[in-house]
Amino acid sequence: MDFALFFTFLAACGAAAATGAMFQPGDWYKGLSKPWWTPKDWMFPVAWTILYICIAVAAMRVAMQAGFDPLVGQGLALWAVQIALNTLWTPVFFGLRRIRAGLVVLGLLWLAVAATLLVFWRIDPLAGWLFAPYLLWVTIAGALNASVWLRNPGVAAG
Amino acid sequence: MDFALFFTFLAACGAAAATGAMFQPGDWYKGLSKPWWTPKDWMFPVAWTILYICIAVAAMRVAMQAGFDPLVGQGLALWAVQIALNTLWTPVFFGLRRIRAGLVVLGLLWLAVAATLLVFWRIDPLAGWLFAPYLLWVTIAGALNASVWLRNPGVAAG
């Protein structure tokens, strides 16, 4: 455990999490047609809290291998991509209400998360595993975003 | 030059840059009272393009030291923090029009950029130098955000 590394990565997650607090779903989201398997509202902050801790621990474990493994550079570069895309999605979807642009961001996020998982896995298998719930959740979020796009043709302007 | 690393870091910058394209200043920003030294509108995308390339090159150089220098982990962790905060600022300021919250984000961004510069400097002095224009620009942006906050007490609701 390296607390300096852990809290630095957690701070990056904090910036992404702040979007969830500042760009609220509100009545607009409530009014959208959503599929039956849409997670309940309370599940989102709970899931994200767990996921952010998992990916901060994963990044900390990988960063601790700097000095030993040259692949750490690529792994942490990909981690930076996913946290930036993660920060971008909420303002695009809930702020601009651009459902289609949100889907594009989520597609790129899915690719970045999958790539991070693979590189992390090669450096430290446990760090790779710690990314698995995140990839699963982004898959669900992507399916939900796609479903909302298809079910609400009238509002899917962006 | 490691193109895979460079383009991965540039992709993270791309997520941050996308906010500039999607959350436009518009009439609201035009109508705000701003100080005489406010940079012209065209300067912002030009400055950010140069800065994003500089910080992607800096991160690439640092990431290339993974395998040799254990400090690379902390340096890239801080780089991830600054790119997430960078992605956050535009939607908060231009999207939500929360001037005060934007100032808080910029303050945290300034700290993250300064910390990244210092750690990068210790790993690779040129990478530290490549962060200097960014720190200068965030200082100017922070002063502008603070000035806009003080000059527009009526709109400074958030």
Coordinates of C-alpha atoms in Angstrom, one line a residue:
Chain A
M1 CA 0.0 0.0 0.0
D2 CA 1.4 3.4 -1.1
F3 CA -1.0 6.0 0.3
A4 CA 0.5 8.9 -1.7
L5 CA -0.2 7.1 -4.9
F6 CA -3.6 5.8 -3.8
F7 CA -4.9 9.2 -2.8
T8 CA -3.5 10.9 -5.9
F9 CA -5.4 8.4 -8.2
L10 CA -8.4 8.8 -5.9
A11 CA -8.2 12.6 -6.4
A12 CA -8.4 12.0 -10.2
C13 CA -11.5 9.9 -9.5
G14 CA -12.8 12.7 -7.3
A15 CA -12.8 15.1 -10.3
A16 CA -14.8 12.5 -12.3
A17 CA -17.2 11.9 -9.4
A18 CA -17.8 15.7 -9.0
T19 CA -19.6 15.7 -12.3
G20 CA -22.1 13.2 -10.9
A21 CA -22.9 15.6 -8.0
M22 CA -23.0 18.7 -10.2
F23 CA -24.8 17.5 -13.3
Q24 CA -27.9 15.9 -11.8
P25 CA -30.3 13.7 -13.9
G26 CA -33.3 15.6 -12.8
D27 CA -36.8 15.6 -14.4
W28 CA -35.3 15.3 -17.9
Y29 CA -33.8 11.9 -17.2
K30 CA -36.9 10.8 -15.2
G31 CA -39.0 11.6 -18.2
L32 CA -37.0 9.5 -20.7
S33 CA -38.2 6.1 -21.8
K34 CA -35.9 3.6 -20.3
P35 CA -35.6 -0.3 -20.5
W36 CA -36.9 -2.5 -17.7
W37 CA -33.3 -3.4 -16.7
T38 CA -32.3 0.2 -16.0
P39 CA -30.5 0.2 -12.6
K40 CA -32.3 2.1 -9.8
D41 CA -31.1 5.7 -9.2
W42 CA -29.5 4.9 -5.9
M43 CA -27.3 2.2 -7.5
F44 CA -25.3 4.7 -9.5
P45 CA -23.5 6.5 -6.7
V46 CA -23.0 3.3 -4.8
A47 CA -21.5 1.5 -7.9
W48 CA -19.3 4.4 -8.8
T49 CA -17.9 4.7 -5.2
I50 CA -16.9 1.1 -5.3
L51 CA -15.5 1.3 -8.8
Y52 CA -13.5 4.4 -8.2
I53 CA -11.9 2.8 -5.1
C54 CA -11.1 -0.4 -7.2
I55 CA -9.5 1.5 -10.1
A56 CA -7.5 3.8 -7.7
V57 CA -6.1 0.7 -5.9
A58 CA -5.4 -1.0 -9.3
A59 CA -3.5 2.1 -10.5
M60 CA -1.6 2.4 -7.2
R61 CA -0.5 -1.3 -7.6
V62 CA 0.6 -0.7 -11.2
A63 CA 2.4 2.6 -10.3
M64 CA 4.3 0.8 -7.6
Q65 CA 5.8 -1.3 -10.4
A66 CA 7.4 1.8 -12.0
G67 CA 11.1 1.3 -11.6
F68 CA 10.7 -2.4 -12.5
D69 CA 8.4 -2.7 -15.4
P70 CA 8.6 -0.4 -18.5
L71 CA 5.0 -1.3 -19.4
V72 CA 3.8 0.9 -16.4
G73 CA 4.1 4.0 -18.6
Q74 CA 1.6 2.7 -21.1
G75 CA -0.7 1.4 -18.4
L76 CA -0.9 4.7 -16.6
A77 CA -1.3 6.6 -19.9
L78 CA -4.4 4.5 -20.6
W79 CA -5.6 5.1 -17.0
A80 CA -5.4 8.8 -17.7
V81 CA -7.5 8.4 -20.9
Q82 CA -10.2 6.6 -19.1
I83 CA -10.5 9.0 -16.2
A84 CA -10.7 12.0 -18.6
L85 CA -13.4 10.3 -20.7
N86 CA -15.2 9.3 -17.5
T87 CA -15.2 13.0 -16.4
L88 CA -16.5 14.0 -19.9
W89 CA -19.5 11.7 -20.1
T90 CA -21.7 13.1 -17.3
P91 CA -21.6 16.8 -18.5
V92 CA -22.3 15.7 -22.1
F93 CA -25.2 13.4 -21.2
F94 CA -26.9 15.2 -18.3
G95 CA -25.5 18.7 -18.9
L96 CA -25.9 19.1 -22.7
R97 CA -28.5 16.3 -22.9
R98 CA -26.7 15.0 -26.0
I99 CA -27.7 11.4 -25.9
R100 CA -25.8 10.4 -29.1
A101 CA -22.6 12.2 -28.2
G102 CA -22.8 10.6 -24.8
L103 CA -22.9 7.2 -26.5
V104 CA -19.8 8.1 -28.5
V105 CA -18.0 9.1 -25.3
L106 CA -19.1 5.8 -23.6
G107 CA -17.9 3.8 -26.6
L108 CA -14.5 5.4 -26.3
L109 CA -14.5 5.0 -22.6
W110 CA -15.3 1.3 -23.0
L111 CA -12.3 0.9 -25.3
A112 CA -10.0 2.8 -22.9
V113 CA -11.2 0.7 -19.9
A114 CA -10.7 -2.5 -21.8
A115 CA -7.2 -1.5 -22.9
T116 CA -6.3 -0.4 -19.4
L117 CA -7.5 -3.7 -18.0
L118 CA -5.4 -5.7 -20.5
V119 CA -2.2 -3.7 -19.9
F120 CA -2.7 -3.7 -16.1
W121 CA -3.3 -7.4 -16.3
R122 CA 0.1 -7.9 -17.9
I123 CA 1.8 -5.8 -15.2
D124 CA -0.2 -7.1 -12.2
P125 CA -3.0 -9.6 -12.6
L126 CA -4.9 -8.4 -9.5
A127 CA -4.9 -4.8 -10.9
G128 CA -6.5 -6.3 -14.1
W129 CA -9.1 -8.0 -12.0
L130 CA -9.9 -4.8 -10.2
F131 CA -10.8 -3.3 -13.5
A132 CA -13.3 -6.1 -14.4
P133 CA -16.3 -4.6 -12.4
Y134 CA -15.6 -1.2 -14.1
L135 CA -15.7 -2.8 -17.6
L136 CA -18.9 -4.6 -16.7
W137 CA -20.5 -1.4 -15.4
V138 CA -19.5 0.7 -18.4
T139 CA -20.9 -2.1 -20.6
I140 CA -24.3 -1.7 -18.8
A141 CA -24.1 2.1 -18.9
G142 CA -23.3 1.9 -22.6
A143 CA -26.3 -0.4 -23.3
L144 CA -28.5 1.9 -21.2
N145 CA -27.3 5.0 -23.1
A146 CA -27.9 3.2 -26.5
S147 CA -31.3 2.0 -25.4
V148 CA -32.3 5.5 -24.3
W149 CA -31.1 6.8 -27.6
L150 CA -33.3 4.3 -29.5
R151 CA -36.3 4.7 -27.3
N152 CA -36.4 8.5 -27.4
P153 CA -36.0 9.5 -31.0
G154 CA -37.6 12.9 -30.4
V155 CA -35.0 14.0 -27.8
A156 CA -32.0 12.4 -29.4
A157 CA -30.9 15.6 -31.1
G158 CA -27.2 15.5 -30.3
Chain B
M1 CA 9.9 9.4 -29.3
D2 CA 7.3 6.7 -28.4
F3 CA 4.3 7.2 -30.6
A4 CA 2.0 4.8 -28.7
L5 CA 2.7 6.7 -25.5
F6 CA 2.4 10.1 -27.1
F7 CA -0.9 9.4 -28.8
T8 CA -2.4 7.8 -25.7
F9 CA -1.6 10.9 -23.7
L10 CA -2.8 13.0 -26.5
A11 CA -6.1 11.1 -26.5
A12 CA -6.6 12.0 -22.8
C13 CA -6.0 15.6 -23.8
G14 CA -8.6 15.1 -26.6
A15 CA -11.2 14.3 -24.0
A16 CA -10.4 17.5 -22.2
A17 CA -10.3 19.5 -25.5
A18 CA -13.7 18.1 -26.5
T19 CA -15.3 20.1 -23.6
G20 CA -14.0 23.3 -25.3
A21 CA -15.8 22.4 -28.5
M22 CA -19.0 21.2 -26.8
F23 CA -19.4 23.9 -24.1
Q24 CA -19.2 27.1 -25.9
P25 CA -18.8 30.5 -24.2
G26 CA -21.6 32.1 -26.2
D27 CA -23.5 35.2 -25.3
W28 CA -23.4 34.6 -21.6
Y29 CA -19.6 34.8 -21.5
K30 CA -19.6 37.8 -23.9
G31 CA -22.0 39.7 -21.6
L32 CA -19.8 39.2 -18.5
S33 CA -17.6 42.1 -17.3
K34 CA -14.0 41.1 -17.9
P35 CA -10.7 42.8 -17.1
W36 CA -8.7 44.6 -19.9
W37 CA -6.0 41.9 -20.0
T38 CA -8.5 39.2 -20.9
P39 CA -7.0 37.1 -23.7
K40 CA -8.9 37.4 -27.1
D41 CA -11.3 34.6 -27.9
W42 CA -9.1 33.1 -30.7
M43 CA -6.2 32.8 -28.3
F44 CA -7.8 30.1 -26.2
P45 CA -8.0 27.3 -28.7
V46 CA -4.5 28.2 -30.0
A47 CA -3.0 28.2 -26.5
W48 CA -4.7 24.9 -25.6
T49 CA -3.6 23.2 -28.7
I50 CA 0.0 24.1 -28.0
L51 CA -0.3 23.2 -24.3
Y52 CA -1.9 19.8 -24.9
I53 CA 0.9 18.9 -27.3
C54 CA 3.5 20.1 -24.7
I55 CA 2.0 18.1 -21.8
A56 CA 1.5 15.0 -24.0
V57 CA 5.2 15.1 -25.0
A58 CA 6.2 15.7 -21.3
A59 CA 4.1 12.7 -20.2
M60 CA 5.5 10.5 -23.0
R61 CA 9.1 11.4 -21.9
V62 CA 8.3 10.6 -18.3
A63 CA 6.5 7.4 -19.2
M64 CA 9.5 6.3 -21.2
Q65 CA 11.5 6.3 -17.9
A66 CA 9.2 3.6 -16.4
G67 CA 11.4 0.6 -15.8
F68 CA 14.2 2.9 -14.6
D69 CA 12.7 5.4 -12.2
P70 CA 10.2 4.5 -9.5
L71 CA 9.0 8.2 -9.3
V72 CA 7.3 7.8 -12.7
G73 CA 4.3 6.2 -10.9
Q74 CA 3.7 9.4 -8.8
G75 CA 4.4 11.7 -11.8
L76 CA 1.8 10.0 -14.0
A77 CA -0.7 9.8 -11.2
L78 CA -0.5 13.6 -10.9
W79 CA -0.8 13.9 -14.7
A80 CA -4.1 11.9 -14.5
V81 CA -5.4 14.3 -11.8
Q82 CA -4.6 17.4 -13.8
I83 CA -6.2 16.0 -17.0
A84 CA -9.4 15.1 -15.1
L85 CA -9.6 18.5 -13.5
N86 CA -8.9 20.1 -16.9
T87 CA -11.8 18.1 -18.3
L88 CA -14.0 19.2 -15.4
W89 CA -13.5 23.0 -15.6
T90 CA -15.2 23.9 -18.9
P91 CA -18.5 22.1 -18.2
V92 CA -18.6 23.7 -14.7
F93 CA -17.9 27.2 -15.9
F94 CA -19.5 27.4 -19.4
G95 CA -22.0 24.5 -18.9
L96 CA -23.4 25.2 -15.4
R97 CA -22.1 28.8 -15.4
R98 CA -20.9 28.3 -11.9
I99 CA -18.2 30.9 -11.7
R100 CA -17.2 30.3 -8.1
A101 CA -17.2 26.5 -8.4
G102 CA -15.1 27.0 -11.6
L103 CA -12.6 29.0 -9.5
V104 CA -12.3 26.1 -7.0
V105 CA -11.7 23.7 -9.9
L106 CA -9.0 26.0 -11.4
G107 CA -7.4 26.3 -8.0
L108 CA -7.1 22.6 -7.6
L109 CA -6.0 22.3 -11.3
W110 CA -3.2 24.9 -10.5
L111 CA -2.0 22.8 -7.6
A112 CA -2.1 19.6 -9.7
V113 CA -0.2 21.2 -12.6
A114 CA 2.4 22.6 -10.2
A115 CA 2.8 19.2 -8.5
T116 CA 3.1 17.4 -11.8
L117 CA 5.7 20.0 -13.0
L118 CA 7.8 19.4 -9.9
V119 CA 7.8 15.6 -10.0
F120 CA 8.3 15.6 -13.8
W121 CA 11.3 17.9 -13.3
R122 CA 12.9 15.4 -11.0
I123 CA 12.4 12.6 -13.5
D124 CA 13.3 14.6 -16.7
P125 CA 14.1 18.3 -16.5
L126 CA 12.8 18.9 -20.1
A127 CA 9.4 17.3 -19.2
G128 CA 9.3 19.8 -16.3
W129 CA 10.0 22.7 -18.7
L130 CA 7.3 21.5 -21.0
F131 CA 4.8 22.0 -18.1
A132 CA 5.9 25.6 -17.5
P133 CA 3.7 27.3 -20.2
Y134 CA 0.7 25.2 -18.9
L135 CA 1.2 26.5 -15.3
L136 CA 1.5 30.0 -16.6
W137 CA -1.7 29.7 -18.7
V138 CA -3.6 28.1 -15.8
T139 CA -2.4 31.0 -13.6
I140 CA -3.8 33.5 -16.2
A141 CA -7.1 31.5 -16.5
G142 CA -7.4 31.4 -12.7
A143 CA -6.8 35.2 -12.4
L144 CA -9.4 35.7 -15.2
N145 CA -11.9 33.4 -13.5
A146 CA -11.4 35.2 -10.1
S147 CA -11.7 38.6 -11.8
V148 CA -14.9 37.6 -13.5
W149 CA -16.2 36.4 -10.2
L150 CA -15.5 39.7 -8.5
R151 CA -16.7 41.8 -11.4
N152 CA -20.1 40.0 -11.8
P153 CA -21.5 39.6 -8.3
G154 CA -25.0 39.3 -9.7
V155 CA -24.3 36.2 -11.8
A156 CA -21.8 34.6 -9.3
A157 CA -24.5 32.3 -7.9
G158 CA -22.5 29.1 -7.9

